[in-house]
PDB file of C-alpha atoms in Angstrom:
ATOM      1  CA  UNK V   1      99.769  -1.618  99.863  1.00 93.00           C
ATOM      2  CA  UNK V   2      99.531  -4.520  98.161  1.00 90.00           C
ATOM      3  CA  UNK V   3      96.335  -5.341  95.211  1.00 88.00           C
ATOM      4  CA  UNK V   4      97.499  -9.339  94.956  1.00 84.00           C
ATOM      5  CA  UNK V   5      97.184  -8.090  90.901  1.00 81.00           C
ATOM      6  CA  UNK V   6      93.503  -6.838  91.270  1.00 85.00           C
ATOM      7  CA  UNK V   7      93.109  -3.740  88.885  1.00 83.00           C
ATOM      8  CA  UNK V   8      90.736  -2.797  90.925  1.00 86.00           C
ATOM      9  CA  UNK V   9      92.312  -2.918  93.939  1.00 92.00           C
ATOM     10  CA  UNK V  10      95.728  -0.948  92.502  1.00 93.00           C
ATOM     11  CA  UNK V  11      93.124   2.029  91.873  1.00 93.00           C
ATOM     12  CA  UNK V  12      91.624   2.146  95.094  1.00 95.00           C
ATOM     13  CA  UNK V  13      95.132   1.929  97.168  1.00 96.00           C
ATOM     14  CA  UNK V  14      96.444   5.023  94.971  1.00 95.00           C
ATOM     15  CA  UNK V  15      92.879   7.262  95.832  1.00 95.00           C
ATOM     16  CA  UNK V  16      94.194   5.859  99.857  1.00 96.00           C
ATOM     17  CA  UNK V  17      96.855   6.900  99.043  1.00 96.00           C
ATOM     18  CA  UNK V  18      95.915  10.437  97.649  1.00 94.00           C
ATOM     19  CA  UNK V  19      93.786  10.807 100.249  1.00 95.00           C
ATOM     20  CA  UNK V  20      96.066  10.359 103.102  1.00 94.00           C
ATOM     21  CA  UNK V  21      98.305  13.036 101.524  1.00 93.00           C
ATOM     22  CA  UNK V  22     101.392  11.269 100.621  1.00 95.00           C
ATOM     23  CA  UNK V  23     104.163  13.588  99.035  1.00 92.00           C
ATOM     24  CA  UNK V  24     105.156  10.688  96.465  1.00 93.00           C
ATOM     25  CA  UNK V  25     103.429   7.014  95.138  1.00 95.00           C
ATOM     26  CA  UNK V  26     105.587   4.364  94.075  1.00 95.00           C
ATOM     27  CA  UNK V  27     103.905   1.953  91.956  1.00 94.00           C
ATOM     28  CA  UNK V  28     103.769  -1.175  90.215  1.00 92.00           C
ATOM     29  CA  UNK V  29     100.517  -1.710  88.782  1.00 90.00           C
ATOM     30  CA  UNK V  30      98.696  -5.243  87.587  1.00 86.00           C
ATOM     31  CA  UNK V  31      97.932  -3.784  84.316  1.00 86.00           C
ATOM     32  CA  UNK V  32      99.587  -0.563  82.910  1.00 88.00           C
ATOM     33  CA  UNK V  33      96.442  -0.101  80.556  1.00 84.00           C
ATOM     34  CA  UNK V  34      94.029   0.438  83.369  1.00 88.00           C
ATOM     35  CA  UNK V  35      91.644   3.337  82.747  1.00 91.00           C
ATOM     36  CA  UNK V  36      90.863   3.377  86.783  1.00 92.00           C
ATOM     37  CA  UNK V  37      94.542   3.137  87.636  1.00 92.00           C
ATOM     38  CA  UNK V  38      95.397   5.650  85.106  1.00 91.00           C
ATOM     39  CA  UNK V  39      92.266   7.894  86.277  1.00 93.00           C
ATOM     40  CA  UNK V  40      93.484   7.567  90.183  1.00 93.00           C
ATOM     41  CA  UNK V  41      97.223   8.602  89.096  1.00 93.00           C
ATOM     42  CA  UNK V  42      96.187  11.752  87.431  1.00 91.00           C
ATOM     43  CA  UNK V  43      94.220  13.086  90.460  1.00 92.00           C
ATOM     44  CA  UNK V  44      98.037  12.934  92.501  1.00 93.00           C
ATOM     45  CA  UNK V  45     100.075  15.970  92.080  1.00 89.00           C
ATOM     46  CA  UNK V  46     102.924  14.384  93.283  1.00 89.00           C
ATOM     47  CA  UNK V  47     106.031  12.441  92.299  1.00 91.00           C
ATOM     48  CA  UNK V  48     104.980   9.034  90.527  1.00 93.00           C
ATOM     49  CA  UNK V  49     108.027   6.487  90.007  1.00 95.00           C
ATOM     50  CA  UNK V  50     106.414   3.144  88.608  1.00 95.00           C
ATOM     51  CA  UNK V  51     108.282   0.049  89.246  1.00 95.00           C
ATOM     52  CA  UNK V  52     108.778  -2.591  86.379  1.00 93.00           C
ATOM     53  CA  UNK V  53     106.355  -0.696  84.106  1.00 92.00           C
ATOM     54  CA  UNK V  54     105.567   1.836  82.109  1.00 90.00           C
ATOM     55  CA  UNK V  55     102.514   3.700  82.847  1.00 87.00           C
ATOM     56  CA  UNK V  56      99.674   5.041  80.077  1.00 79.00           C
ATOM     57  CA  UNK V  57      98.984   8.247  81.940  1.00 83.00           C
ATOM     58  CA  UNK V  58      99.324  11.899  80.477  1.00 81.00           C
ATOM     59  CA  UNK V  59     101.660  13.195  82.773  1.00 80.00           C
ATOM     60  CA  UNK V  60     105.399  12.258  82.561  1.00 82.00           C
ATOM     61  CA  UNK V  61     106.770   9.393  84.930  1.00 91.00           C
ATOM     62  CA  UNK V  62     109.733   7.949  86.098  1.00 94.00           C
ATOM     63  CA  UNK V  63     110.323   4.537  85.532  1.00 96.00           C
ATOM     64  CA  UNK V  64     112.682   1.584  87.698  1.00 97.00           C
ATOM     65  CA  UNK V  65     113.038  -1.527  85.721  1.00 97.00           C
ATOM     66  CA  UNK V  66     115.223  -4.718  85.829  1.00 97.00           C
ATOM     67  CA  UNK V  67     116.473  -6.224  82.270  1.00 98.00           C
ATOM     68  CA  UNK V  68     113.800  -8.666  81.695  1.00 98.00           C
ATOM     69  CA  UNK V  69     114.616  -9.064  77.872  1.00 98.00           C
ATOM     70  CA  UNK V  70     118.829  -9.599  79.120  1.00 98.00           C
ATOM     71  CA  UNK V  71     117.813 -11.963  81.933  1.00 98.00           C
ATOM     72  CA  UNK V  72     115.456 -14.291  79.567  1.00 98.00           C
ATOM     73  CA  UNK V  73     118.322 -14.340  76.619  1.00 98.00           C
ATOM     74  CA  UNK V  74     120.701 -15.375  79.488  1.00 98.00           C
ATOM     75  CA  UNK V  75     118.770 -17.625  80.946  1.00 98.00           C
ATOM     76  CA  UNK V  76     117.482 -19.647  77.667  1.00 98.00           C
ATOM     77  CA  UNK V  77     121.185 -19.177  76.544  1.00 98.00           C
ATOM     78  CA  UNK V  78     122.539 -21.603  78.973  1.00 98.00           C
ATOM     79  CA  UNK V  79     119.719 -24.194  78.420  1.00 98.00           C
ATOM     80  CA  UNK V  80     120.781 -24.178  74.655  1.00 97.00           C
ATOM     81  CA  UNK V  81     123.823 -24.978  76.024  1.00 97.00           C
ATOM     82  CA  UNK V  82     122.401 -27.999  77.661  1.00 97.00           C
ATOM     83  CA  UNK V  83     120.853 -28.950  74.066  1.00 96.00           C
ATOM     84  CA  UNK V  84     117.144 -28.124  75.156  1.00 97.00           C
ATOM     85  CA  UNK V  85     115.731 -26.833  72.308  1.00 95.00           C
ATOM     86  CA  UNK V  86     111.955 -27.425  73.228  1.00 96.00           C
ATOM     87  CA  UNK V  87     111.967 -24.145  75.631  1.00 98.00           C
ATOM     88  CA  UNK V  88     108.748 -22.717  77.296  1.00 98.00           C
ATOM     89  CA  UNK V  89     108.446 -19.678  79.650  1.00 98.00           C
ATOM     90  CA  UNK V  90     105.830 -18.680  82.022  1.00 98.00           C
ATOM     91  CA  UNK V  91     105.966 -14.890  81.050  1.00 97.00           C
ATOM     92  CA  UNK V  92     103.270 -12.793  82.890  1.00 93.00           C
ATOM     93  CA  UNK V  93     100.895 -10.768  81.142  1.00 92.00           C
ATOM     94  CA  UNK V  94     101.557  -8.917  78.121  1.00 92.00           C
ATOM     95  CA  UNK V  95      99.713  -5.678  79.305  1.00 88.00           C
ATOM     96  CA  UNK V  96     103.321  -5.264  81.704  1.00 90.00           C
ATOM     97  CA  UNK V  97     106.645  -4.479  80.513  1.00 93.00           C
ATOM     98  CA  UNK V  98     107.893  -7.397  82.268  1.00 94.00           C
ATOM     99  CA  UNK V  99     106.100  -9.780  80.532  1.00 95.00           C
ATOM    100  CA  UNK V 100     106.562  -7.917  77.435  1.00 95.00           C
ATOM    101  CA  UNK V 101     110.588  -7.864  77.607  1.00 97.00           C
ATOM    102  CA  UNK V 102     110.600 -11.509  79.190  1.00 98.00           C
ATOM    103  CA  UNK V 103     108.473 -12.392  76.190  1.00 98.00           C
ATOM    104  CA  UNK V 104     111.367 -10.571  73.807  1.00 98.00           C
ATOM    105  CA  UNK V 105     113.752 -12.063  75.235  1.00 98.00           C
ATOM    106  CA  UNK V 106     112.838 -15.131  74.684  1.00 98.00           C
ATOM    107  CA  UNK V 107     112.180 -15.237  70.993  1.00 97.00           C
ATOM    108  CA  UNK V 108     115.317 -13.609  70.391  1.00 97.00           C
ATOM    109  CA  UNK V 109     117.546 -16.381  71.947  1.00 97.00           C
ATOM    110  CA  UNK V 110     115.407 -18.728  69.875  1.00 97.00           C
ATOM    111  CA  UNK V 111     115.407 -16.911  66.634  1.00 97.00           C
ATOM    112  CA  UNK V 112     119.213 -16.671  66.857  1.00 96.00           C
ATOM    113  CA  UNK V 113     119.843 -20.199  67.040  1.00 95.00           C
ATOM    114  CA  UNK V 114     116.997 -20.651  64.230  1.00 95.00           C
ATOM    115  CA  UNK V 115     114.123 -22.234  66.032  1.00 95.00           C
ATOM    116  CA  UNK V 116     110.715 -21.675  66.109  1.00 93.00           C
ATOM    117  CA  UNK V 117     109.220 -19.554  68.796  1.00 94.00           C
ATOM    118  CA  UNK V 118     105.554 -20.918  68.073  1.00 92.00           C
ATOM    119  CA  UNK V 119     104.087 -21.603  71.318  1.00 92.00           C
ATOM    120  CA  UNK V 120     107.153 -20.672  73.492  1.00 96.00           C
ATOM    121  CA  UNK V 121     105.411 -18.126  75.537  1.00 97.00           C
ATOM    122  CA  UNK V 122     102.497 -19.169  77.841  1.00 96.00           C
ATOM    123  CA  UNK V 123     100.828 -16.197  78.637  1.00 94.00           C
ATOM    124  CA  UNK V 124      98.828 -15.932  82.265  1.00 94.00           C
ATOM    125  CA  UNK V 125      98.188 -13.691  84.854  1.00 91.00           C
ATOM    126  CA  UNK V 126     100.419 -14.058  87.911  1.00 91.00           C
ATOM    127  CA  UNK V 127      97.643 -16.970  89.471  1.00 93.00           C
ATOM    128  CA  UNK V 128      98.527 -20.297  90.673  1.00 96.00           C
ATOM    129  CA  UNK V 129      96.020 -21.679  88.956  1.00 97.00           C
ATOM    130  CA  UNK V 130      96.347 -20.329  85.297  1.00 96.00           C
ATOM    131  CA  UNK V 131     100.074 -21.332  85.750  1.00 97.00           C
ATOM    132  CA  UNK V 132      99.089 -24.648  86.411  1.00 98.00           C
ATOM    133  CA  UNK V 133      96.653 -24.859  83.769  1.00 97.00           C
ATOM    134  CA  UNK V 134      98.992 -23.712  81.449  1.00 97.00           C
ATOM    135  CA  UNK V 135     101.783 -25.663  82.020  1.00 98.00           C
ATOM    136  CA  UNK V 136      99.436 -29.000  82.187  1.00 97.00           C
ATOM    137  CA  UNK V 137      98.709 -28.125  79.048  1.00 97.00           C
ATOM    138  CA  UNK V 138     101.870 -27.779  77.566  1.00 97.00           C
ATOM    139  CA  UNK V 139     103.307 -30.821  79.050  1.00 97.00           C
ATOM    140  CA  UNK V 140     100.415 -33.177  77.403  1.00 96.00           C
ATOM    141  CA  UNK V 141     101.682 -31.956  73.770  1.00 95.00           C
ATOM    142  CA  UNK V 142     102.830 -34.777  71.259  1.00 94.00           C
ATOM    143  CA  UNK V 143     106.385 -32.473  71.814  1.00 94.00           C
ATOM    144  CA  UNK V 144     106.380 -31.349  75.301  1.00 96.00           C
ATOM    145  CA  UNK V 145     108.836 -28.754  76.146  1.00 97.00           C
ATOM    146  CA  UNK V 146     112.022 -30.006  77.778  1.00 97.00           C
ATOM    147  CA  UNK V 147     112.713 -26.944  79.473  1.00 98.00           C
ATOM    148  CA  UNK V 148     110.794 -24.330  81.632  1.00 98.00           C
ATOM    149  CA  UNK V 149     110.951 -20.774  82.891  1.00 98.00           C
ATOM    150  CA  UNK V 150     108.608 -19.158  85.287  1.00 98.00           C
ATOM    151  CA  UNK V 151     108.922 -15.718  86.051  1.00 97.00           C
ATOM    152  CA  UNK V 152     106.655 -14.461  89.003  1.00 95.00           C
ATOM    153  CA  UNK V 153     106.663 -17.356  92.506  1.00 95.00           C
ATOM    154  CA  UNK V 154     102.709 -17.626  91.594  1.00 95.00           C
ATOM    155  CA  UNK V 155     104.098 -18.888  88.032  1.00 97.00           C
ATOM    156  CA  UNK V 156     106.496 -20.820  89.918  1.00 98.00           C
ATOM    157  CA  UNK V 157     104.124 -22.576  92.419  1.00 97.00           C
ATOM    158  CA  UNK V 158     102.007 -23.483  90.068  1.00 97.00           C
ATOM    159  CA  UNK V 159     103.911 -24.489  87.454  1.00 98.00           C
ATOM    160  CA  UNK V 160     105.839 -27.006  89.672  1.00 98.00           C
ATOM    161  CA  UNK V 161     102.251 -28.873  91.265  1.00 97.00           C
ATOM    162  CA  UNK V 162     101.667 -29.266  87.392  1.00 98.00           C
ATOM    163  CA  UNK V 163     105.376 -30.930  86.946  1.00 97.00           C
ATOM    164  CA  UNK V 164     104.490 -32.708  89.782  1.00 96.00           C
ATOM    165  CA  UNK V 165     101.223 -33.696  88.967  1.00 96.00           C
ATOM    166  CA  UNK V 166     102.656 -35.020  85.302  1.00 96.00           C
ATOM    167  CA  UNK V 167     104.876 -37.386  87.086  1.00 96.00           C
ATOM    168  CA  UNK V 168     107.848 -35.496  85.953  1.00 96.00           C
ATOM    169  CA  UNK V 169     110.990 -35.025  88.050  1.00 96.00           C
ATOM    170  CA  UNK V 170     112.993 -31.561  87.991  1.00 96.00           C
ATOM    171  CA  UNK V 171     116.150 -31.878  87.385  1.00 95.00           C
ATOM    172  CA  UNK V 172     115.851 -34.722  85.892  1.00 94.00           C
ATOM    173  CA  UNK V 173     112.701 -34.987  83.096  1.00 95.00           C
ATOM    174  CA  UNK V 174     112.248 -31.604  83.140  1.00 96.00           C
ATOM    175  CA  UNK V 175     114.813 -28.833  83.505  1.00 97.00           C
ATOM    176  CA  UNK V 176     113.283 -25.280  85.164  1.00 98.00           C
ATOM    177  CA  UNK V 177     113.949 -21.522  85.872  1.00 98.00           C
ATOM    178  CA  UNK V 178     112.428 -19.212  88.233  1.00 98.00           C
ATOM    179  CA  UNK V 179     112.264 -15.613  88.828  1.00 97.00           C
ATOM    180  CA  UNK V 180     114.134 -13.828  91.966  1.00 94.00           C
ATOM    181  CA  UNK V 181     116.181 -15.825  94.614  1.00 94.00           C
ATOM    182  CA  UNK V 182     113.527 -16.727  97.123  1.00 93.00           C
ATOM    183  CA  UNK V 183     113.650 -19.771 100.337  1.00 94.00           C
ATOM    184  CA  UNK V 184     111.717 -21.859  98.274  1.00 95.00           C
ATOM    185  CA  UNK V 185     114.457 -21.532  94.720  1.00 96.00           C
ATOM    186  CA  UNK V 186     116.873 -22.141  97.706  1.00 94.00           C
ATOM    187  CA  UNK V 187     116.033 -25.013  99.435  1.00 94.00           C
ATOM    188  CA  UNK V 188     114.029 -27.163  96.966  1.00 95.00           C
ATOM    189  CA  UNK V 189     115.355 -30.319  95.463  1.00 94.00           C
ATOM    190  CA  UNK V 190     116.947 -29.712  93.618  1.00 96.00           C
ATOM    191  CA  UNK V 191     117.581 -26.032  94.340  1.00 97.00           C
ATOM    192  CA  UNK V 192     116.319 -24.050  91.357  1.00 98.00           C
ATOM    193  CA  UNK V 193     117.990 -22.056  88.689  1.00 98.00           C
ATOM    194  CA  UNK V 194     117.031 -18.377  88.696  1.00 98.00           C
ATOM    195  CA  UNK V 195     117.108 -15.053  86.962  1.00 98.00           C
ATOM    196  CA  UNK V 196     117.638 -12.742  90.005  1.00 97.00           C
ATOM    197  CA  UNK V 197     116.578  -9.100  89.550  1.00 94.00           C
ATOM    198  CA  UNK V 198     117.550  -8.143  93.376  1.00 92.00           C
ATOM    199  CA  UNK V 199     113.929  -6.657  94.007  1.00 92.00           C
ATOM    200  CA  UNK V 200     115.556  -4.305  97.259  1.00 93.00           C
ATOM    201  CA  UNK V 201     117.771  -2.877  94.559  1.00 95.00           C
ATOM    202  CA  UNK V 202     114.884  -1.620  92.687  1.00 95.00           C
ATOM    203  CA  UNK V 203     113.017  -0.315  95.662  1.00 95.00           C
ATOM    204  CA  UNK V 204     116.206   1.588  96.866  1.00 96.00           C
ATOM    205  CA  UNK V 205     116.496   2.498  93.547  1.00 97.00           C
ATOM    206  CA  UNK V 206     113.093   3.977  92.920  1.00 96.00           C
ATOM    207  CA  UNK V 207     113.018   5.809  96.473  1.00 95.00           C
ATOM    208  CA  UNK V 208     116.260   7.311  95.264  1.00 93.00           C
ATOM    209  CA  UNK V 209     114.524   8.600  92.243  1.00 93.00           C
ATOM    210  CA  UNK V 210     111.498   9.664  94.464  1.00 92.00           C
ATOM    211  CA  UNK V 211     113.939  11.723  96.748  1.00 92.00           C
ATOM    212  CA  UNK V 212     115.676  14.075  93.962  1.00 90.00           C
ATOM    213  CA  UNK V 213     112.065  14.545  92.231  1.00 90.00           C
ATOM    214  CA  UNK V 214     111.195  16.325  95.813  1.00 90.00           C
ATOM    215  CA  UNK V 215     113.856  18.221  96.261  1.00 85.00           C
ATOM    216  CA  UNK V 216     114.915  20.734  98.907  1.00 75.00           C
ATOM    217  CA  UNK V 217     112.992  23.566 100.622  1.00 72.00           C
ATOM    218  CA  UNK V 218     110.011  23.081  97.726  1.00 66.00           C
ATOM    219  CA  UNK V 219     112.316  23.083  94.963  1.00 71.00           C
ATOM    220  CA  UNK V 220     111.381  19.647  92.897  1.00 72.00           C
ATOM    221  CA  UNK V 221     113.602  18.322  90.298  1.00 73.00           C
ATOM    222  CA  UNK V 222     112.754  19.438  87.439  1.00 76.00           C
ATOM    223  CA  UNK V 223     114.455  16.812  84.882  1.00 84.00           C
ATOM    224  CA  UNK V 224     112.188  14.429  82.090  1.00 87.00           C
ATOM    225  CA  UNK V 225     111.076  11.942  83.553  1.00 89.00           C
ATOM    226  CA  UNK V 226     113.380   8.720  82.814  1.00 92.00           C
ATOM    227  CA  UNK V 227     113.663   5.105  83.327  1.00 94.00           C
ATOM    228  CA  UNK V 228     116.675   2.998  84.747  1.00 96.00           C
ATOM    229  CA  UNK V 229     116.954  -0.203  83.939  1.00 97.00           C
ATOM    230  CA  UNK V 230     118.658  -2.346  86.575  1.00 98.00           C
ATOM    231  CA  UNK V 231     120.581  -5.459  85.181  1.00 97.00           C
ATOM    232  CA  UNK V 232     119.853  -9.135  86.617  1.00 97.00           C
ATOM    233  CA  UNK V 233     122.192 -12.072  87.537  1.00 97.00           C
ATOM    234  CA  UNK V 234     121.493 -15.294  86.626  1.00 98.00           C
ATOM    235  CA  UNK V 235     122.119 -18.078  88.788  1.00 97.00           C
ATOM    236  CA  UNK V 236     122.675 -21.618  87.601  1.00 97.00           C
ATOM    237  CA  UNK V 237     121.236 -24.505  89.833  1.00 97.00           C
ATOM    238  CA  UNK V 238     120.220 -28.122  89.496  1.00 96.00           C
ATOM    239  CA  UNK V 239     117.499 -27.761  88.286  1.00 97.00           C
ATOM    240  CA  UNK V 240     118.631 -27.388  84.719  1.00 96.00           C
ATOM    241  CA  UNK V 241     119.551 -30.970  83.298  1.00 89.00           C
ATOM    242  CA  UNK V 242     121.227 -31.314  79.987  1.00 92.00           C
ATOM    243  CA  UNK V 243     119.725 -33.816  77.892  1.00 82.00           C
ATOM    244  CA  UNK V 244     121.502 -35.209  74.651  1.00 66.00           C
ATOM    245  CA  UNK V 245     120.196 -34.580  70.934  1.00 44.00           C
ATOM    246  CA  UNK V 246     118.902 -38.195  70.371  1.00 38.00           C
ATOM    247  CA  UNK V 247     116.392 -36.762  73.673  1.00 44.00           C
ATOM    248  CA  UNK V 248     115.585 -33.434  72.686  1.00 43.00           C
ATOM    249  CA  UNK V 249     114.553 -34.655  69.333  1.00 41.00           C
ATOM    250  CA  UNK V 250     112.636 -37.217  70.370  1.00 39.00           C
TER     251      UNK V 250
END
């Protein structure tokens, strides 16, 4: 069931869920401080594996995760390597592991090659709209960012009508990064770097985990509740130019 990142919404579909008399809920919530969210969870007495978060409930969870925080440092690592050092990234929301680990990530790559990391995250929900706000934005400073990462396709889409809308080329004004290998990474021009977390990994994973919490013949699994983190692979495309210094200084 699917809440297109509607707190609300993620609530509701859990009670369905409940209600309906599922023996597990896999979930991966808009916000992991919800008080409704957390509220629905607690009336399930089942197995709860949450998927690239970690959920504020009482009871113990299990957790599947990719390496945000590794994928970011990867990912800015090879635009240093180009010589951007004007970097911005399209995070998520804060109120998400994700977003929080994509957010590390990308101050520590900074930090260790001693530049600032003021303004380097733009922080948005996963809407079109605030994407393209954002990067708009961004792109109309007196030092616009040379490089971009957005980590969600709503960051994406967005983020590439603003390019577009700046008169920028990818590629070649502007280099960019996107989350997860999708058609549209694939086949744009120029095809688009990304950080690929191989999202039917961590739904195989997480049913895997779902599977030994139930058990045989009524006998659940009675481990702590864990979390795995998955690692990503980065993919280098076209879309990240190099630029000399005399550029990225100017």
């Amino acid at each position: 069931m699917s809440s297109n990142y509607d707190p609300a919404i993620d609530a509701a579909n859990v009670r369905h869920l409940n209600s309906r008399r599922v023996d597990s809920i896999l979930v991966s919530p808009s916000r992991e401080d919800d008080p409704e969210l957390a509220s629905a969870l607690s009336e399930f007495d089942g197995p709860i594996v949450a998927l690239e978060s970690e959920l504020r409930i009482a009871t113990p969870t299990d957790a599947v995760c990719a390496d945000h925080r590794g994928g970011m440092r990867e990912a800015v690592d090879h635009l240093l390597r180009l010589n951007h050092r004007r970097i911005v990234a399209l995070t998520g929301p804060l109120t998400r592991r994700s977003g929080r680990e994509r957010h590390a990530g990308l101050r520590e790559a900074l930090t260790a090659r001693g530049l600032s990391t003021e303004h380097s995250t733009l922080v948005t929900e996963h809407r079109e709209a605030d994407a393209e706000a954002e990067v708009q934005r961004a792109l109309r400073r007196r030092e616009p960012p040379t490089a971009l990462l957005a980590c969600s396709l709503p960051l994406l889409v967005g983020a590439m009508r603003a390019i577009e809308r700046s008169g920028l080329r990818i590629g070649r004004d502007l280099a960019l990064i996107a989350w997860d290998d999708t058609p549209l990474t694939e086949l744009s021009q120029p095809p688009i770097a990304v950080v690929d977390r191989d999202p039917r990994r961590l739904g195989a994973t997480a049913a895997q985990v779902v599977l030994r919490r139930l058990g045989r013949n009524g006998n659940r699994d009675a481990m702590p509740a864990g979390m795995e983190i998955l690692p990503t692979r980065f993919l280098p495309r076209a879309s990240c130019v190099a630029i000399g210094e005399s550029r990225a200084s100017a």
